[in-house]
Amino acid sequence: MSISGKTAVITGSNSGIGLGVAEELAKQGADIVLNSFSDNPEDHDLAKKIAGEHNVKAIYIKADMSAGDECRALVNKAKEQMGRVDILINNAGIQHVAPIEDFPAETWDRIIAINMTSAFHTTAAALPIMREQGWGRVVNIASAHGLTASPYKSAYVTAKHGVVGMSKTVALETAEDPITCNAICPGYVLTPLVEAQIPDTMKQYGKDRETVIRDVLLARQPSKQFATVEQIGGTVAYLCSPAADQVTGTTISVDGGWTAL
Ligand code: NAD
């Protein structure tokens, strides 16, 4: 069974990994719901571009993943507008880099809300729809930081470990249904999120950009290469394929060997 004709909702997908995953799933024939917190013509243009290039349906729905009711509304609107929700990719995420004693409390709350709690709300809204339809795939984009830690990223590491735990719990709660839930744990992927943390990391370590990329960002990525959004998209597609029907409650690392160290 292919994913052609299935509908995938991807949170935080007007950029980076989310957009890459959307493009990969569209390439395989899935209809796409893009999302972010903005509502610009460019956001809707992205959906039109995906629809045109891959001959699928694609829409953009604005919803702020820091607000629980908007997370649930995203899933319900997707069902209303597309007729079904088969694949949920919890991808929206933000980062902030600071020692814990200087970490602003409101930034901590925001990271926990967007990177972790949003997946609770969207999953809770999506599972009844998936059960009724008789098939579902939940894929949480966690991180190598869902399995290991780095200094100055307390909120992010906490949220991503939480997402890994939530993925296992949801897998157990859906184990007897034709639904799976897994987490993908990417190492560094060169997206706007990573670009944005380079200046802070340069300040933190007092090093230039190239040195920060080689010695700090990729220090723990033994391949010394960034993973790509296409590789993350391909891993999602695998988790949505029949080969992965019995893959549930686990993590797949796409990290160039980081977590083997
Ligand atoms: P990105 O900044 O390119 O994309 C993040 C997406 O989330 C954007 O579309 C943004 O609009 C959206 N977003 C942010 N706040 C939101 C909100 N309140 N409501 C709705 N959408 C919101 O970053 P990325 O690197 O593509 O990250 C995507 C996911 O992958 C994140 O969860 C991140 O933690 C994870 N990840 C990234 C890397 C990496 O190296 N880039 C590694 C591991 C995990």
PDB file of C-alpha atoms and ligand atoms in Angstrom:
ATOM      1  CA  MET A   1       0.000   0.000   0.000  1.00  0.00           C
ATOM      2  CA  SER A   2       1.499   3.318  -1.014  1.00  0.00           C
ATOM      3  CA  ILE A   3       0.911   6.675   0.648  1.00  0.00           C
ATOM      4  CA  SER A   4      -0.646   8.000  -2.544  1.00  0.00           C
ATOM      5  CA  GLY A   5      -3.969   9.624  -1.655  1.00  0.00           C
ATOM      6  CA  LYS A   6      -3.193   9.786   2.051  1.00  0.00           C
ATOM      7  CA  THR A   7      -3.128  13.155   3.817  1.00  0.00           C
ATOM      8  CA  ALA A   8      -0.074  14.231   5.806  1.00  0.00           C
ATOM      9  CA  VAL A   9      -0.176  17.092   8.319  1.00  0.00           C
ATOM     10  CA  ILE A  10       3.280  18.479   9.020  1.00  0.00           C
ATOM     11  CA  THR A  11       3.662  21.034  11.810  1.00  0.00           C
ATOM     12  CA  GLY A  12       6.182  23.824  11.283  1.00  0.00           C
ATOM     13  CA  SER A  13       6.575  23.119   7.598  1.00  0.00           C
ATOM     14  CA  ASN A  14       7.141  26.439   5.837  1.00  0.00           C
ATOM     15  CA  SER A  15      10.908  25.952   6.247  1.00  0.00           C
ATOM     16  CA  GLY A  16      13.721  23.483   6.842  1.00  0.00           C
ATOM     17  CA  ILE A  17      13.051  19.844   7.727  1.00  0.00           C
ATOM     18  CA  GLY A  18       9.244  20.191   7.754  1.00  0.00           C
ATOM     19  CA  LEU A  19       9.218  21.550   4.215  1.00  0.00           C
ATOM     20  CA  GLY A  20      11.686  18.866   3.085  1.00  0.00           C
ATOM     21  CA  VAL A  21       9.489  16.138   4.585  1.00  0.00           C
ATOM     22  CA  ALA A  22       6.398  17.654   2.925  1.00  0.00           C
ATOM     23  CA  GLU A  23       8.141  17.625  -0.461  1.00  0.00           C
ATOM     24  CA  GLU A  24       9.278  14.009  -0.061  1.00  0.00           C
ATOM     25  CA  LEU A  25       5.790  12.809   0.916  1.00  0.00           C
ATOM     26  CA  ALA A  26       4.210  14.811  -1.937  1.00  0.00           C
ATOM     27  CA  LYS A  27       6.699  13.200  -4.325  1.00  0.00           C
ATOM     28  CA  GLN A  28       5.286   9.852  -3.213  1.00  0.00           C
ATOM     29  CA  GLY A  29       1.720  11.025  -3.886  1.00  0.00           C
ATOM     30  CA  ALA A  30       0.525  12.154  -0.442  1.00  0.00           C
ATOM     31  CA  ASP A  31      -1.701  15.205  -0.075  1.00  0.00           C
ATOM     32  CA  ILE A  32      -0.101  17.794   2.163  1.00  0.00           C
ATOM     33  CA  VAL A  33      -1.125  20.184   4.928  1.00  0.00           C
ATOM     34  CA  LEU A  34       1.619  22.723   5.566  1.00  0.00           C
ATOM     35  CA  ASN A  35       1.626  24.750   8.791  1.00  0.00           C
ATOM     36  CA  SER A  36       3.312  27.529  10.670  1.00  0.00           C
ATOM     37  CA  PHE A  37       2.282  30.425  12.908  1.00  0.00           C
ATOM     38  CA  SER A  38       2.441  33.036  10.109  1.00  0.00           C
ATOM     39  CA  ASP A  39      -0.175  33.678   7.424  1.00  0.00           C
ATOM     40  CA  ASN A  40       1.733  35.276   4.550  1.00  0.00           C
ATOM     41  CA  PRO A  41       1.048  34.891   0.828  1.00  0.00           C
ATOM     42  CA  GLU A  42       4.418  33.073   0.596  1.00  0.00           C
ATOM     43  CA  ASP A  43       3.137  30.389   3.003  1.00  0.00           C
ATOM     44  CA  HIS A  44       0.162  29.654   0.730  1.00  0.00           C
ATOM     45  CA  ASP A  45       2.427  29.876  -2.339  1.00  0.00           C
ATOM     46  CA  LEU A  46       4.543  27.037  -0.905  1.00  0.00           C
ATOM     47  CA  ALA A  47       1.429  24.830  -0.803  1.00  0.00           C
ATOM     48  CA  LYS A  48       0.522  25.819  -4.381  1.00  0.00           C
ATOM     49  CA  LYS A  49       4.071  25.023  -5.523  1.00  0.00           C
ATOM     50  CA  ILE A  50       4.002  21.548  -3.927  1.00  0.00           C
ATOM     51  CA  ALA A  51       0.541  20.846  -5.399  1.00  0.00           C
ATOM     52  CA  GLY A  52       1.668  21.932  -8.867  1.00  0.00           C
ATOM     53  CA  GLU A  53       4.997  20.112  -8.856  1.00  0.00           C
ATOM     54  CA  HIS A  54       3.712  16.794  -7.546  1.00  0.00           C
ATOM     55  CA  ASN A  55       0.105  16.755  -8.774  1.00  0.00           C
ATOM     56  CA  VAL A  56      -1.299  16.377  -5.241  1.00  0.00           C
ATOM     57  CA  LYS A  57      -3.612  18.465  -3.074  1.00  0.00           C
ATOM     58  CA  ALA A  58      -1.731  20.815  -0.743  1.00  0.00           C
ATOM     59  CA  ILE A  59      -2.989  23.534   1.575  1.00  0.00           C
ATOM     60  CA  TYR A  60      -1.461  25.781   4.209  1.00  0.00           C
ATOM     61  CA  ILE A  61      -3.164  26.173   7.601  1.00  0.00           C
ATOM     62  CA  LYS A  62      -1.973  28.812  10.062  1.00  0.00           C
ATOM     63  CA  ALA A  63      -1.801  27.566  13.659  1.00  0.00           C
ATOM     64  CA  ASP A  64       0.534  28.557  16.475  1.00  0.00           C
ATOM     65  CA  MET A  65       2.032  25.399  17.980  1.00  0.00           C
ATOM     66  CA  SER A  66       2.670  27.198  21.277  1.00  0.00           C
ATOM     67  CA  ALA A  67      -1.116  27.177  21.921  1.00  0.00           C
ATOM     68  CA  GLY A  68      -2.796  23.845  22.674  1.00  0.00           C
ATOM     69  CA  ASP A  69      -6.173  24.812  21.187  1.00  0.00           C
ATOM     70  CA  GLU A  70      -4.514  25.879  17.917  1.00  0.00           C
ATOM     71  CA  CYS A  71      -2.615  22.557  17.737  1.00  0.00           C
ATOM     72  CA  ARG A  72      -5.886  20.654  18.018  1.00  0.00           C
ATOM     73  CA  ALA A  73      -7.617  23.051  15.604  1.00  0.00           C
ATOM     74  CA  LEU A  74      -4.898  22.393  12.998  1.00  0.00           C
ATOM     75  CA  VAL A  75      -5.713  18.670  12.945  1.00  0.00           C
ATOM     76  CA  ASN A  76      -9.468  19.249  12.933  1.00  0.00           C
ATOM     77  CA  LYS A  77      -9.272  21.853  10.154  1.00  0.00           C
ATOM     78  CA  ALA A  78      -7.070  19.491   8.129  1.00  0.00           C
ATOM     79  CA  LYS A  79      -9.734  16.776   8.460  1.00  0.00           C
ATOM     80  CA  GLU A  80     -12.472  19.251   7.484  1.00  0.00           C
ATOM     81  CA  GLN A  81     -10.621  20.639   4.480  1.00  0.00           C
ATOM     82  CA  MET A  82      -8.881  17.505   3.174  1.00  0.00           C
ATOM     83  CA  GLY A  83     -11.398  14.878   4.281  1.00  0.00           C
ATOM     84  CA  ARG A  84      -8.833  12.772   6.152  1.00  0.00           C
ATOM     85  CA  VAL A  85      -5.694  12.820   8.310  1.00  0.00           C
ATOM     86  CA  ASP A  86      -3.487   9.743   7.885  1.00  0.00           C
ATOM     87  CA  ILE A  87       0.021  10.920   8.699  1.00  0.00           C
ATOM     88  CA  LEU A  88       0.974  13.387  11.429  1.00  0.00           C
ATOM     89  CA  ILE A  89       4.511  14.750  11.515  1.00  0.00           C
ATOM     90  CA  ASN A  90       5.241  16.700  14.694  1.00  0.00           C
ATOM     91  CA  ASN A  91       8.119  18.839  13.522  1.00  0.00           C
ATOM     92  CA  ALA A  92       7.671  22.450  14.736  1.00  0.00           C
ATOM     93  CA  GLY A  93      10.591  23.451  16.906  1.00  0.00           C
ATOM     94  CA  ILE A  94      12.661  26.355  18.151  1.00  0.00           C
ATOM     95  CA  GLN A  95      15.993  26.598  19.915  1.00  0.00           C
ATOM     96  CA  HIS A  96      17.672  28.877  22.444  1.00  0.00           C
ATOM     97  CA  VAL A  97      21.244  28.548  23.630  1.00  0.00           C
ATOM     98  CA  ALA A  98      22.203  29.831  27.120  1.00  0.00           C
ATOM     99  CA  PRO A  99      23.595  28.506  30.396  1.00  0.00           C
ATOM    100  CA  ILE A 100      20.727  27.333  32.590  1.00  0.00           C
ATOM    101  CA  GLU A 101      21.233  30.082  35.165  1.00  0.00           C
ATOM    102  CA  ASP A 102      20.778  32.733  32.438  1.00  0.00           C
ATOM    103  CA  PHE A 103      18.041  30.863  30.555  1.00  0.00           C
ATOM    104  CA  PRO A 104      14.938  33.119  30.414  1.00  0.00           C
ATOM    105  CA  ALA A 105      12.003  31.320  32.061  1.00  0.00           C
ATOM    106  CA  GLU A 106       9.558  32.451  29.359  1.00  0.00           C
ATOM    107  CA  THR A 107      11.889  31.020  26.669  1.00  0.00           C
ATOM    108  CA  TRP A 108      12.016  27.726  28.577  1.00  0.00           C
ATOM    109  CA  ASP A 109       8.182  27.619  28.629  1.00  0.00           C
ATOM    110  CA  ARG A 110       7.957  28.446  24.934  1.00  0.00           C
ATOM    111  CA  ILE A 111      10.432  25.738  23.901  1.00  0.00           C
ATOM    112  CA  ILE A 112       8.638  23.118  26.009  1.00  0.00           C
ATOM    113  CA  ALA A 113       5.286  24.208  24.514  1.00  0.00           C
ATOM    114  CA  ILE A 114       6.349  24.267  20.842  1.00  0.00           C
ATOM    115  CA  ASN A 115       8.875  21.407  20.823  1.00  0.00           C
ATOM    116  CA  MET A 116       7.032  18.977  23.109  1.00  0.00           C
ATOM    117  CA  THR A 117       3.511  19.865  24.293  1.00  0.00           C
ATOM    118  CA  SER A 118       2.291  20.644  20.755  1.00  0.00           C
ATOM    119  CA  ALA A 119       2.850  16.962  19.866  1.00  0.00           C
ATOM    120  CA  PHE A 120       0.637  15.947  22.798  1.00  0.00           C
ATOM    121  CA  HIS A 121      -2.219  18.117  21.507  1.00  0.00           C
ATOM    122  CA  THR A 122      -1.929  17.233  17.795  1.00  0.00           C
ATOM    123  CA  THR A 123      -1.570  13.505  18.551  1.00  0.00           C
ATOM    124  CA  ALA A 124      -4.563  13.554  20.901  1.00  0.00           C
ATOM    125  CA  ALA A 125      -6.623  15.193  18.150  1.00  0.00           C
ATOM    126  CA  ALA A 126      -5.353  12.917  15.358  1.00  0.00           C
ATOM    127  CA  LEU A 127      -5.620   9.448  16.932  1.00  0.00           C
ATOM    128  CA  PRO A 128      -9.453   9.253  16.949  1.00  0.00           C
ATOM    129  CA  ILE A 129      -9.455  10.197  13.238  1.00  0.00           C
ATOM    130  CA  MET A 130      -6.762   7.611  12.435  1.00  0.00           C
ATOM    131  CA  ARG A 131      -8.582   4.908  14.429  1.00  0.00           C
ATOM    132  CA  GLU A 132     -11.811   5.649  12.558  1.00  0.00           C
ATOM    133  CA  GLN A 133      -9.986   5.510   9.214  1.00  0.00           C
ATOM    134  CA  GLY A 134      -8.176   2.295  10.195  1.00  0.00           C
ATOM    135  CA  TRP A 135      -4.602   3.446   9.561  1.00  0.00           C
ATOM    136  CA  GLY A 136      -2.260   6.066  10.925  1.00  0.00           C
ATOM    137  CA  ARG A 137       1.363   7.095  11.237  1.00  0.00           C
ATOM    138  CA  VAL A 138       2.665   9.563  13.831  1.00  0.00           C
ATOM    139  CA  VAL A 139       6.274  10.611  13.315  1.00  0.00           C
ATOM    140  CA  ASN A 140       7.867  12.934  15.833  1.00  0.00           C
ATOM    141  CA  ILE A 141      10.930  14.846  14.725  1.00  0.00           C
ATOM    142  CA  ALA A 142      12.976  14.629  17.928  1.00  0.00           C
ATOM    143  CA  SER A 143      16.755  15.044  17.768  1.00  0.00           C
ATOM    144  CA  ALA A 144      20.055  13.482  18.744  1.00  0.00           C
ATOM    145  CA  HIS A 145      19.335  15.776  21.692  1.00  0.00           C
ATOM    146  CA  GLY A 146      16.402  13.465  22.499  1.00  0.00           C
ATOM    147  CA  LEU A 147      18.982  10.781  23.319  1.00  0.00           C
ATOM    148  CA  THR A 148      22.017  12.763  24.521  1.00  0.00           C
ATOM    149  CA  ALA A 149      22.652  16.247  25.931  1.00  0.00           C
ATOM    150  CA  SER A 150      24.798  19.275  25.133  1.00  0.00           C
ATOM    151  CA  PRO A 151      25.569  22.223  27.394  1.00  0.00           C
ATOM    152  CA  TYR A 152      23.478  25.419  27.128  1.00  0.00           C
ATOM    153  CA  LYS A 153      20.463  23.665  25.562  1.00  0.00           C
ATOM    154  CA  SER A 154      18.548  22.665  28.698  1.00  0.00           C
ATOM    155  CA  ALA A 155      15.021  23.395  27.427  1.00  0.00           C
ATOM    156  CA  TYR A 156      15.611  21.835  23.997  1.00  0.00           C
ATOM    157  CA  VAL A 157      17.230  18.690  25.410  1.00  0.00           C
ATOM    158  CA  THR A 158      14.454  18.339  27.990  1.00  0.00           C
ATOM    159  CA  ALA A 159      11.713  18.770  25.359  1.00  0.00           C
ATOM    160  CA  LYS A 160      13.322  16.333  22.905  1.00  0.00           C
ATOM    161  CA  HIS A 161      13.816  13.644  25.576  1.00  0.00           C
ATOM    162  CA  GLY A 162      10.134  14.210  26.408  1.00  0.00           C
ATOM    163  CA  VAL A 163       9.139  13.695  22.768  1.00  0.00           C
ATOM    164  CA  VAL A 164      11.024  10.393  22.670  1.00  0.00           C
ATOM    165  CA  GLY A 165       9.181   9.254  25.821  1.00  0.00           C
ATOM    166  CA  MET A 166       5.832  10.393  24.414  1.00  0.00           C
ATOM    167  CA  SER A 167       6.492   8.459  21.183  1.00  0.00           C
ATOM    168  CA  LYS A 168       6.975   5.227  23.159  1.00  0.00           C
ATOM    169  CA  THR A 169       3.816   5.837  25.199  1.00  0.00           C
ATOM    170  CA  VAL A 170       1.671   6.573  22.129  1.00  0.00           C
ATOM    171  CA  ALA A 171       3.088   3.444  20.445  1.00  0.00           C
ATOM    172  CA  LEU A 172       1.919   1.333  23.381  1.00  0.00           C
ATOM    173  CA  GLU A 173      -1.499   2.988  23.445  1.00  0.00           C
ATOM    174  CA  THR A 174      -1.957   2.254  19.700  1.00  0.00           C
ATOM    175  CA  ALA A 175      -0.106  -1.091  19.603  1.00  0.00           C
ATOM    176  CA  GLU A 176      -3.183  -3.124  18.656  1.00  0.00           C
ATOM    177  CA  ASP A 177      -4.387  -0.576  16.092  1.00  0.00           C
ATOM    178  CA  PRO A 178      -2.922  -0.230  12.584  1.00  0.00           C
ATOM    179  CA  ILE A 179      -1.196   2.895  13.833  1.00  0.00           C
ATOM    180  CA  THR A 180       2.475   3.419  14.625  1.00  0.00           C
ATOM    181  CA  CYS A 181       4.322   6.182  16.441  1.00  0.00           C
ATOM    182  CA  ASN A 182       8.067   6.719  16.231  1.00  0.00           C
ATOM    183  CA  ALA A 183      10.645   9.442  16.671  1.00  0.00           C
ATOM    184  CA  ILE A 184      13.356  10.395  14.202  1.00  0.00           C
ATOM    185  CA  CYS A 185      16.494  11.738  15.863  1.00  0.00           C
ATOM    186  CA  PRO A 186      18.473  13.847  13.403  1.00  0.00           C
ATOM    187  CA  GLY A 187      21.959  15.063  14.111  1.00  0.00           C
ATOM    188  CA  TYR A 188      22.784  18.464  12.632  1.00  0.00           C
ATOM    189  CA  VAL A 189      20.882  19.417   9.483  1.00  0.00           C
ATOM    190  CA  LEU A 190      21.824  22.812   7.985  1.00  0.00           C
ATOM    191  CA  THR A 191      18.431  24.585   8.210  1.00  0.00           C
ATOM    192  CA  PRO A 192      17.457  28.109   9.346  1.00  0.00           C
ATOM    193  CA  LEU A 193      17.185  26.776  12.936  1.00  0.00           C
ATOM    194  CA  VAL A 194      20.846  25.733  12.912  1.00  0.00           C
ATOM    195  CA  GLU A 195      21.961  28.881  11.048  1.00  0.00           C
ATOM    196  CA  ALA A 196      20.288  30.953  13.786  1.00  0.00           C
ATOM    197  CA  GLN A 197      22.255  29.321  16.603  1.00  0.00           C
ATOM    198  CA  ILE A 198      25.661  29.742  14.948  1.00  0.00           C
ATOM    199  CA  PRO A 199      26.142  33.405  16.087  1.00  0.00           C
ATOM    200  CA  ASP A 200      25.249  32.580  19.736  1.00  0.00           C
ATOM    201  CA  THR A 201      27.504  29.530  19.679  1.00  0.00           C
ATOM    202  CA  MET A 202      30.318  31.671  18.189  1.00  0.00           C
ATOM    203  CA  LYS A 203      29.887  34.058  21.143  1.00  0.00           C
ATOM    204  CA  GLN A 204      29.599  31.225  23.671  1.00  0.00           C
ATOM    205  CA  TYR A 205      32.836  29.582  22.486  1.00  0.00           C
ATOM    206  CA  GLY A 206      34.611  32.708  21.195  1.00  0.00           C
ATOM    207  CA  LYS A 207      35.273  31.046  17.800  1.00  0.00           C
ATOM    208  CA  ASP A 208      34.624  31.970  14.150  1.00  0.00           C
ATOM    209  CA  ARG A 209      31.861  30.464  12.006  1.00  0.00           C
ATOM    210  CA  GLU A 210      33.901  27.781  10.223  1.00  0.00           C
ATOM    211  CA  THR A 211      35.529  26.651  13.480  1.00  0.00           C
ATOM    212  CA  VAL A 212      32.145  26.543  15.244  1.00  0.00           C
ATOM    213  CA  ILE A 213      30.685  24.387  12.426  1.00  0.00           C
ATOM    214  CA  ARG A 214      33.637  21.961  12.407  1.00  0.00           C
ATOM    215  CA  ASP A 215      34.646  21.875  16.074  1.00  0.00           C
ATOM    216  CA  VAL A 216      31.358  22.579  17.895  1.00  0.00           C
ATOM    217  CA  LEU A 217      28.323  21.681  15.735  1.00  0.00           C
ATOM    218  CA  LEU A 218      29.856  18.730  13.917  1.00  0.00           C
ATOM    219  CA  ALA A 219      32.244  17.823  16.747  1.00  0.00           C
ATOM    220  CA  ARG A 220      29.949  14.977  17.772  1.00  0.00           C
ATOM    221  CA  GLN A 221      28.845  14.049  14.239  1.00  0.00           C
ATOM    222  CA  PRO A 222      31.594  11.588  13.239  1.00  0.00           C
ATOM    223  CA  SER A 223      30.676  11.736   9.532  1.00  0.00           C
ATOM    224  CA  LYS A 224      31.615  15.471   9.669  1.00  0.00           C
ATOM    225  CA  GLN A 225      28.693  16.112   7.318  1.00  0.00           C
ATOM    226  CA  PHE A 226      25.312  17.691   7.934  1.00  0.00           C
ATOM    227  CA  ALA A 227      22.321  15.380   7.422  1.00  0.00           C
ATOM    228  CA  THR A 228      19.952  16.679   4.714  1.00  0.00           C
ATOM    229  CA  VAL A 229      16.237  17.444   4.747  1.00  0.00           C
ATOM    230  CA  GLU A 230      15.846  14.909   1.903  1.00  0.00           C
ATOM    231  CA  GLN A 231      17.327  12.184   4.129  1.00  0.00           C
ATOM    232  CA  ILE A 232      14.900  13.050   6.939  1.00  0.00           C
ATOM    233  CA  GLY A 233      12.035  13.041   4.400  1.00  0.00           C
ATOM    234  CA  GLY A 234      13.138   9.628   3.141  1.00  0.00           C
ATOM    235  CA  THR A 235      13.184   8.270   6.699  1.00  0.00           C
ATOM    236  CA  VAL A 236       9.634   9.545   7.261  1.00  0.00           C
ATOM    237  CA  ALA A 237       8.577   7.904   3.981  1.00  0.00           C
ATOM    238  CA  TYR A 238      10.095   4.605   5.175  1.00  0.00           C
ATOM    239  CA  LEU A 239       8.125   4.845   8.450  1.00  0.00           C
ATOM    240  CA  CYS A 240       4.961   5.324   6.353  1.00  0.00           C
ATOM    241  CA  SER A 241       5.745   2.316   4.138  1.00  0.00           C
ATOM    242  CA  PRO A 242       4.558  -1.283   4.658  1.00  0.00           C
ATOM    243  CA  ALA A 243       8.150  -2.270   5.520  1.00  0.00           C
ATOM    244  CA  ALA A 244       7.712  -0.324   8.767  1.00  0.00           C
ATOM    245  CA  ASP A 245       4.307  -1.695   9.780  1.00  0.00           C
ATOM    246  CA  GLN A 246       5.873  -3.369  12.855  1.00  0.00           C
ATOM    247  CA  VAL A 247       8.248  -0.498  13.625  1.00  0.00           C
ATOM    248  CA  THR A 248       6.683   1.375  16.521  1.00  0.00           C
ATOM    249  CA  GLY A 249       7.750   2.993  19.764  1.00  0.00           C
ATOM    250  CA  THR A 250      11.329   3.410  18.663  1.00  0.00           C
ATOM    251  CA  THR A 251      13.820   6.023  17.529  1.00  0.00           C
ATOM    252  CA  ILE A 252      15.709   6.180  14.244  1.00  0.00           C
ATOM    253  CA  SER A 253      18.896   8.201  14.355  1.00  0.00           C
ATOM    254  CA  VAL A 254      19.982  10.094  11.230  1.00  0.00           C
ATOM    255  CA  ASP A 255      23.052  11.586  12.823  1.00  0.00           C
ATOM    256  CA  GLY A 256      26.229  10.524  11.023  1.00  0.00           C
ATOM    257  CA  GLY A 257      27.183   8.300  13.969  1.00  0.00           C
ATOM    258  CA  TRP A 258      26.705  10.871  16.778  1.00  0.00           C
ATOM    259  CA  THR A 259      24.877   8.529  19.157  1.00  0.00           C
ATOM    260  CA  ALA A 260      27.277   5.636  18.443  1.00  0.00           C
ATOM    261  CA  LEU A 261      30.044   7.553  20.230  1.00  0.00           C
TER     262      LEU A 261
HETATM  263  P1  NAD B   1      13.449  25.646  11.013  1.00  0.00           P
HETATM  264  O1  NAD B   1      13.622  26.836  11.875  1.00  0.00           O
HETATM  265  O2  NAD B   1      13.910  25.683   9.602  1.00  0.00           O
HETATM  266  O3  NAD B   1      11.954  25.172  11.012  1.00  0.00           O
HETATM  267  C1  NAD B   1      11.159  25.205  12.159  1.00  0.00           C
HETATM  268  C2  NAD B   1       9.735  25.272  11.710  1.00  0.00           C
HETATM  269  O4  NAD B   1       8.899  25.389  12.862  1.00  0.00           O
HETATM  270  C3  NAD B   1       9.462  26.516  10.848  1.00  0.00           C
HETATM  271  O5  NAD B   1       8.586  26.153   9.798  1.00  0.00           O
HETATM  272  C4  NAD B   1       8.802  27.470  11.818  1.00  0.00           C
HETATM  273  O6  NAD B   1       7.932  28.367  11.175  1.00  0.00           O
HETATM  274  C5  NAD B   1       8.036  26.470  12.658  1.00  0.00           C
HETATM  275  N1  NAD B   1       7.594  27.021  13.932  1.00  0.00           N
HETATM  276  C6  NAD B   1       8.335  27.667  14.875  1.00  0.00           C
HETATM  277  N2  NAD B   1       7.534  28.078  15.869  1.00  0.00           N
HETATM  278  C7  NAD B   1       6.285  27.699  15.554  1.00  0.00           C
HETATM  279  C8  NAD B   1       5.027  27.862  16.173  1.00  0.00           C
HETATM  280  N3  NAD B   1       4.894  28.524  17.322  1.00  0.00           N
HETATM  281  N4  NAD B   1       3.939  27.358  15.555  1.00  0.00           N
HETATM  282  C9  NAD B   1       4.047  26.724  14.357  1.00  0.00           C
HETATM  283  N5  NAD B   1       5.210  26.538  13.730  1.00  0.00           N
HETATM  284  C10 NAD B   1       6.311  27.032  14.321  1.00  0.00           C
HETATM  285  O7  NAD B   1      14.157  24.442  11.800  1.00  0.00           O
HETATM  286  P2  NAD B   1      14.463  22.927  11.412  1.00  0.00           P
HETATM  287  O8  NAD B   1      15.904  22.736  11.621  1.00  0.00           O
HETATM  288  O9  NAD B   1      13.857  22.574  10.119  1.00  0.00           O
HETATM  289  O10 NAD B   1      13.726  22.189  12.611  1.00  0.00           O
HETATM  290  C11 NAD B   1      12.592  21.392  12.442  1.00  0.00           C
HETATM  291  C12 NAD B   1      12.544  20.359  13.566  1.00  0.00           C
HETATM  292  O11 NAD B   1      13.672  19.504  13.459  1.00  0.00           O
HETATM  293  C13 NAD B   1      12.599  20.991  14.959  1.00  0.00           C
HETATM  294  O12 NAD B   1      11.734  20.294  15.827  1.00  0.00           O
HETATM  295  C14 NAD B   1      14.034  20.777  15.367  1.00  0.00           C
HETATM  296  O13 NAD B   1      14.181  20.710  16.749  1.00  0.00           O
HETATM  297  C15 NAD B   1      14.321  19.429  14.707  1.00  0.00           C
HETATM  298  N6  NAD B   1      15.733  19.156  14.516  1.00  0.00           N
HETATM  299  C16 NAD B   1      16.496  19.967  13.738  1.00  0.00           C
HETATM  300  C17 NAD B   1      17.842  19.642  13.595  1.00  0.00           C
HETATM  301  C18 NAD B   1      18.744  20.467  12.749  1.00  0.00           C
HETATM  302  O14 NAD B   1      19.958  20.266  12.815  1.00  0.00           O
HETATM  303  N7  NAD B   1      18.251  21.376  11.945  1.00  0.00           N
HETATM  304  C19 NAD B   1      18.392  18.536  14.242  1.00  0.00           C
HETATM  305  C20 NAD B   1      17.577  17.750  15.025  1.00  0.00           C
HETATM  306  C21 NAD B   1      16.245  18.066  15.150  1.00  0.00           C
END
